[in-house]
Coordinates of C-alpha atoms and ligand atoms in Angstrom, one line a residue:
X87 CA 95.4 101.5 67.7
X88 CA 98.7 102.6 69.8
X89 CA 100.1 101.0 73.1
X90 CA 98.2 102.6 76.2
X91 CA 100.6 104.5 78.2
X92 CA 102.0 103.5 81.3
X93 CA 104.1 105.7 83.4
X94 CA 106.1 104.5 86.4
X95 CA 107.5 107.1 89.2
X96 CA 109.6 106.2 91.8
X97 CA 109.5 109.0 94.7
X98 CA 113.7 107.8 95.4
X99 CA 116.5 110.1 94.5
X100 CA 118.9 106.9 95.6
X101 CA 120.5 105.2 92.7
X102 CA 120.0 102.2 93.1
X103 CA 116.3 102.3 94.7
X104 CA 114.5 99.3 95.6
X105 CA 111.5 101.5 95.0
X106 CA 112.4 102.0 91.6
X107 CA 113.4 98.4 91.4
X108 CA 110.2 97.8 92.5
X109 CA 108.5 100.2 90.2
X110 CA 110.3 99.0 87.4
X111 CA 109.4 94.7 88.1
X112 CA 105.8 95.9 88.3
X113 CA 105.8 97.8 85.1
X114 CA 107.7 94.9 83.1
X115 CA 105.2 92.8 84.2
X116 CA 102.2 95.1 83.1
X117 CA 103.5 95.5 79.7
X118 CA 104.0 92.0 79.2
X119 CA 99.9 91.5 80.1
X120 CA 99.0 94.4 78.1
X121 CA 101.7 96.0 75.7
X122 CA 101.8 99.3 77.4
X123 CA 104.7 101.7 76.3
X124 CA 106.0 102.7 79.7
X125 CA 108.2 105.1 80.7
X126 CA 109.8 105.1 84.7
X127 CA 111.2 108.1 86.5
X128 CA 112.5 108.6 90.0
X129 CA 113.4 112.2 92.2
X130 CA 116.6 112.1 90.6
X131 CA 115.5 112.3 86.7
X132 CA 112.6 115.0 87.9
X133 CA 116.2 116.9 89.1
X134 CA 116.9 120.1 91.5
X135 CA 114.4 122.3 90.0
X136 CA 111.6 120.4 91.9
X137 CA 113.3 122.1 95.0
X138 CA 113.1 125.6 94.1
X139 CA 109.5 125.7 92.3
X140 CA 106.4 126.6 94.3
X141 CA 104.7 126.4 91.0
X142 CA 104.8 124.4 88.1
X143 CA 105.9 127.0 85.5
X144 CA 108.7 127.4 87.9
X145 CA 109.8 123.8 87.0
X146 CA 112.9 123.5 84.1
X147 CA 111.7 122.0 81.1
X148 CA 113.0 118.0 82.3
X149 CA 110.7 118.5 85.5
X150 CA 108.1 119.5 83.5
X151 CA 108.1 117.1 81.2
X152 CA 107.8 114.6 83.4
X153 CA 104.8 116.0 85.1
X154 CA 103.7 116.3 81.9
X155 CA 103.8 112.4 81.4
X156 CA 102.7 111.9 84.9
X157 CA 99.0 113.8 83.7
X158 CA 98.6 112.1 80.5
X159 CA 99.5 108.4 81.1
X160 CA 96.5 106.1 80.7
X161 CA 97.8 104.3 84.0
X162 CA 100.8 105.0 86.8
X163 CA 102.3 102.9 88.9
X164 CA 104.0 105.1 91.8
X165 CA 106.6 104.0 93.9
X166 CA 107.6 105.6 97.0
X167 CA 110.4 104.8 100.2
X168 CA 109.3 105.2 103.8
X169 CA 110.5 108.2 105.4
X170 CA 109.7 108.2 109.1
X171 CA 106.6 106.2 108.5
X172 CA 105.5 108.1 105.3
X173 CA 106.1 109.2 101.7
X174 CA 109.1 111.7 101.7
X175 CA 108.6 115.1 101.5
X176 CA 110.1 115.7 97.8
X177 CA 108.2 113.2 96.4
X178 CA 104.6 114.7 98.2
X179 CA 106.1 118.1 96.8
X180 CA 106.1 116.9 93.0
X181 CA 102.5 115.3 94.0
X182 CA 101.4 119.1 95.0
X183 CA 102.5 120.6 91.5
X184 CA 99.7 118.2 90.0
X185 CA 96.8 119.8 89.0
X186 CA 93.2 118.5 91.3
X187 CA 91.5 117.0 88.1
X188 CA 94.8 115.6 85.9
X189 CA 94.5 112.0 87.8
X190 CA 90.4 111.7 88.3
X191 CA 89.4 108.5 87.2
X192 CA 93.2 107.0 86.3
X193 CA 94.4 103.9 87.2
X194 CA 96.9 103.7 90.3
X195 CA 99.2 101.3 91.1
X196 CA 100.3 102.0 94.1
X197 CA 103.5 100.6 95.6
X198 CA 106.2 101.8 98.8
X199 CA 109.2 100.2 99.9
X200 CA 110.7 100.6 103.8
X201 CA 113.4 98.8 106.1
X202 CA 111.1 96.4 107.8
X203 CA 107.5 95.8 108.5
X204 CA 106.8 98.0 111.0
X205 CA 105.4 100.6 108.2
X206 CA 104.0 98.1 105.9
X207 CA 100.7 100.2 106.0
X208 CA 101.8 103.3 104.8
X209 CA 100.5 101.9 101.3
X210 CA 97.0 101.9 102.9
X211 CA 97.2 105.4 105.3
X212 CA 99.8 107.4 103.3
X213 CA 99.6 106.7 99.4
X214 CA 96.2 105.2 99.1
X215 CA 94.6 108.8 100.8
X216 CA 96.6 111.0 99.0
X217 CA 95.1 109.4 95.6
X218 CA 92.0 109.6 96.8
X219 CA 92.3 113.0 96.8
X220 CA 93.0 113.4 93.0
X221 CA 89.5 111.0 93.0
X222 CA 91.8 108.6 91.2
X223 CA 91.2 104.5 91.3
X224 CA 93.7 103.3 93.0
X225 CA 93.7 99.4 92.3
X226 CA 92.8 97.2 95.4
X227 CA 96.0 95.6 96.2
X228 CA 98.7 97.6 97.1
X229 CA 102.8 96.6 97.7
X230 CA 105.0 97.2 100.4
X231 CA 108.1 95.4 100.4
X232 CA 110.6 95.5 103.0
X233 CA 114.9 95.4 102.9
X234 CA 114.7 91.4 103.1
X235 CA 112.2 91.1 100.0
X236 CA 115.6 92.3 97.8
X237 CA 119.1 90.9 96.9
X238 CA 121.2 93.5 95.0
X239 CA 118.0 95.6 94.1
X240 CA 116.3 92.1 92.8
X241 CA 112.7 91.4 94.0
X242 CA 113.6 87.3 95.4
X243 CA 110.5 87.4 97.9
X244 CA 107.8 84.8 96.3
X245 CA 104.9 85.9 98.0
X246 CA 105.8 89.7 97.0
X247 CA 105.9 88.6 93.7
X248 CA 102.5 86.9 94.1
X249 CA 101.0 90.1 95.3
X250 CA 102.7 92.2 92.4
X251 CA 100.7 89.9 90.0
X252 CA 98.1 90.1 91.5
X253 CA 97.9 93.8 91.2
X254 CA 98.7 93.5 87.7
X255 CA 95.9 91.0 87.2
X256 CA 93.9 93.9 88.8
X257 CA 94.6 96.4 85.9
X258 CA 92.6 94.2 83.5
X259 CA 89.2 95.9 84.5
X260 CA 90.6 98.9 82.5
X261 CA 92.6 97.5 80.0
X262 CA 91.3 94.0 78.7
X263 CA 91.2 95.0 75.3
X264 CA 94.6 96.3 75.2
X265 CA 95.6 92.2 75.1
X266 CA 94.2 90.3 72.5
X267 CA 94.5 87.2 74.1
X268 CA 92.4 88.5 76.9
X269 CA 90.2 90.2 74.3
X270 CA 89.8 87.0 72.6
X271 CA 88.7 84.7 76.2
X272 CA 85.4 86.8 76.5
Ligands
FMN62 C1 115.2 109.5 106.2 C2 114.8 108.1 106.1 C3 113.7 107.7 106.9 C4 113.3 106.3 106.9 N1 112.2 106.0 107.6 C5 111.7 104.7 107.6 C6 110.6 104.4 108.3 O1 109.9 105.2 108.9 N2 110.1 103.1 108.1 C7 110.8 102.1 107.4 O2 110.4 101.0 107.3 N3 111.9 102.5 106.7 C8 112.4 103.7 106.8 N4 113.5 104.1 106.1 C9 114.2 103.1 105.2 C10 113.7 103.2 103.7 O3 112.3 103.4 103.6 C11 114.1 102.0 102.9 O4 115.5 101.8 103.0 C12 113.7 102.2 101.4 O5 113.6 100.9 100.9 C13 114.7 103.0 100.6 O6 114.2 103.0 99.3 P1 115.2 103.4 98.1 O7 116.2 102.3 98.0 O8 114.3 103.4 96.9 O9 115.8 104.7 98.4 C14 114.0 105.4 106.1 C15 115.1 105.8 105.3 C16 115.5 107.1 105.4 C17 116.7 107.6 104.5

């Protein structure tokens, strides 16, 4: 049986992100739990094409192929900064380029990162909505960490990294026999 696939995008074009660092500690932890294969993308691998296209088609073939990975993962996790108290704009513009039914029913990890705590609900107004509309299952917990949660783009916040587990504890409902360990305790 292959790995499931997990895809990880981080809605940053900064390099380095702590949304991608973010992204990127909550997918090593997931495929350690469950052997995914995983890829992670941010704004700045999708490229300047996203810009121009009011369409898909109109994407180059990078963009695309992202997209592409974005529809057929098994699970995402998606990452994204606050901008003024929401997602940014380029990142909700890739969202729109996904088709209605291409997330129904897939498993959502949903994660934001923002200068302080002011915004810490954006998970729960902002990303957790906008899933809903693609009737995706977003997992119960959702992240937000803030500036003070990172050291040189390093998650060193203990109780974010208790909350990052336990969303990754959460992906089990879908993917317990993807670990034969877990497999093995029923
Ligand atoms: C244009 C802009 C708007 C921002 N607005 C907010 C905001 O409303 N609330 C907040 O907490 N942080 C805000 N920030 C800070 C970023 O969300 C924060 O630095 C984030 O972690 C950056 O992620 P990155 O390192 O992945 O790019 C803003 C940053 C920028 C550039």
């Amino acid at each position: 049986m292959s790995a499931p696939k997990l895809v990880g995008l981080a809605g940053s074009f900064n390099r380095p992100s702590k949304t991608r660092a973010l992204v990127e500690d909550v997918a090593g932890r997931a495929i350690d739990r469950y052997g995914f294969d995983a890829s992670i993308y941010d704004l700045t691998d999708v490229g300047p094409s996203l810009g121009q296209a009011q369409w898909r088609k109109e994407l180059d073939e990078t963009a695309r192929h992202i997209l592409d990975e974005v529809a057929n993962a098994d699970a995402l996790i998606i990452g994204s900064p606050t901008y003024k108290g929401s997602y940014p704009g380029l990142f909700k513009h890739l969202i729109d380029l996904i088709d209605p039914h291409e997330l129904r029913a897939k498993p959502i990890i949903i994660t934001a990162t923002g200068g302080g705590d002011r915004h810490a609900l954006m998970v729960e107004h902002q990303l957790r909505p906008l899933f809903g509309f693609f009737m995706a299952h977003t997992l119960p917990t959702a992240v937000y960490a803030s500036d003070r949660d990172f050291t040189d783009y390093k998650i060193v916040s203990e109780p974010l990294s208790a909350r990052i587990a336990e969303v990754v504890g959460e992906l089990s409902a879908f993917f317990r026999h993807s670990n034969p360990a877990l497999a093995a305790a029923e």
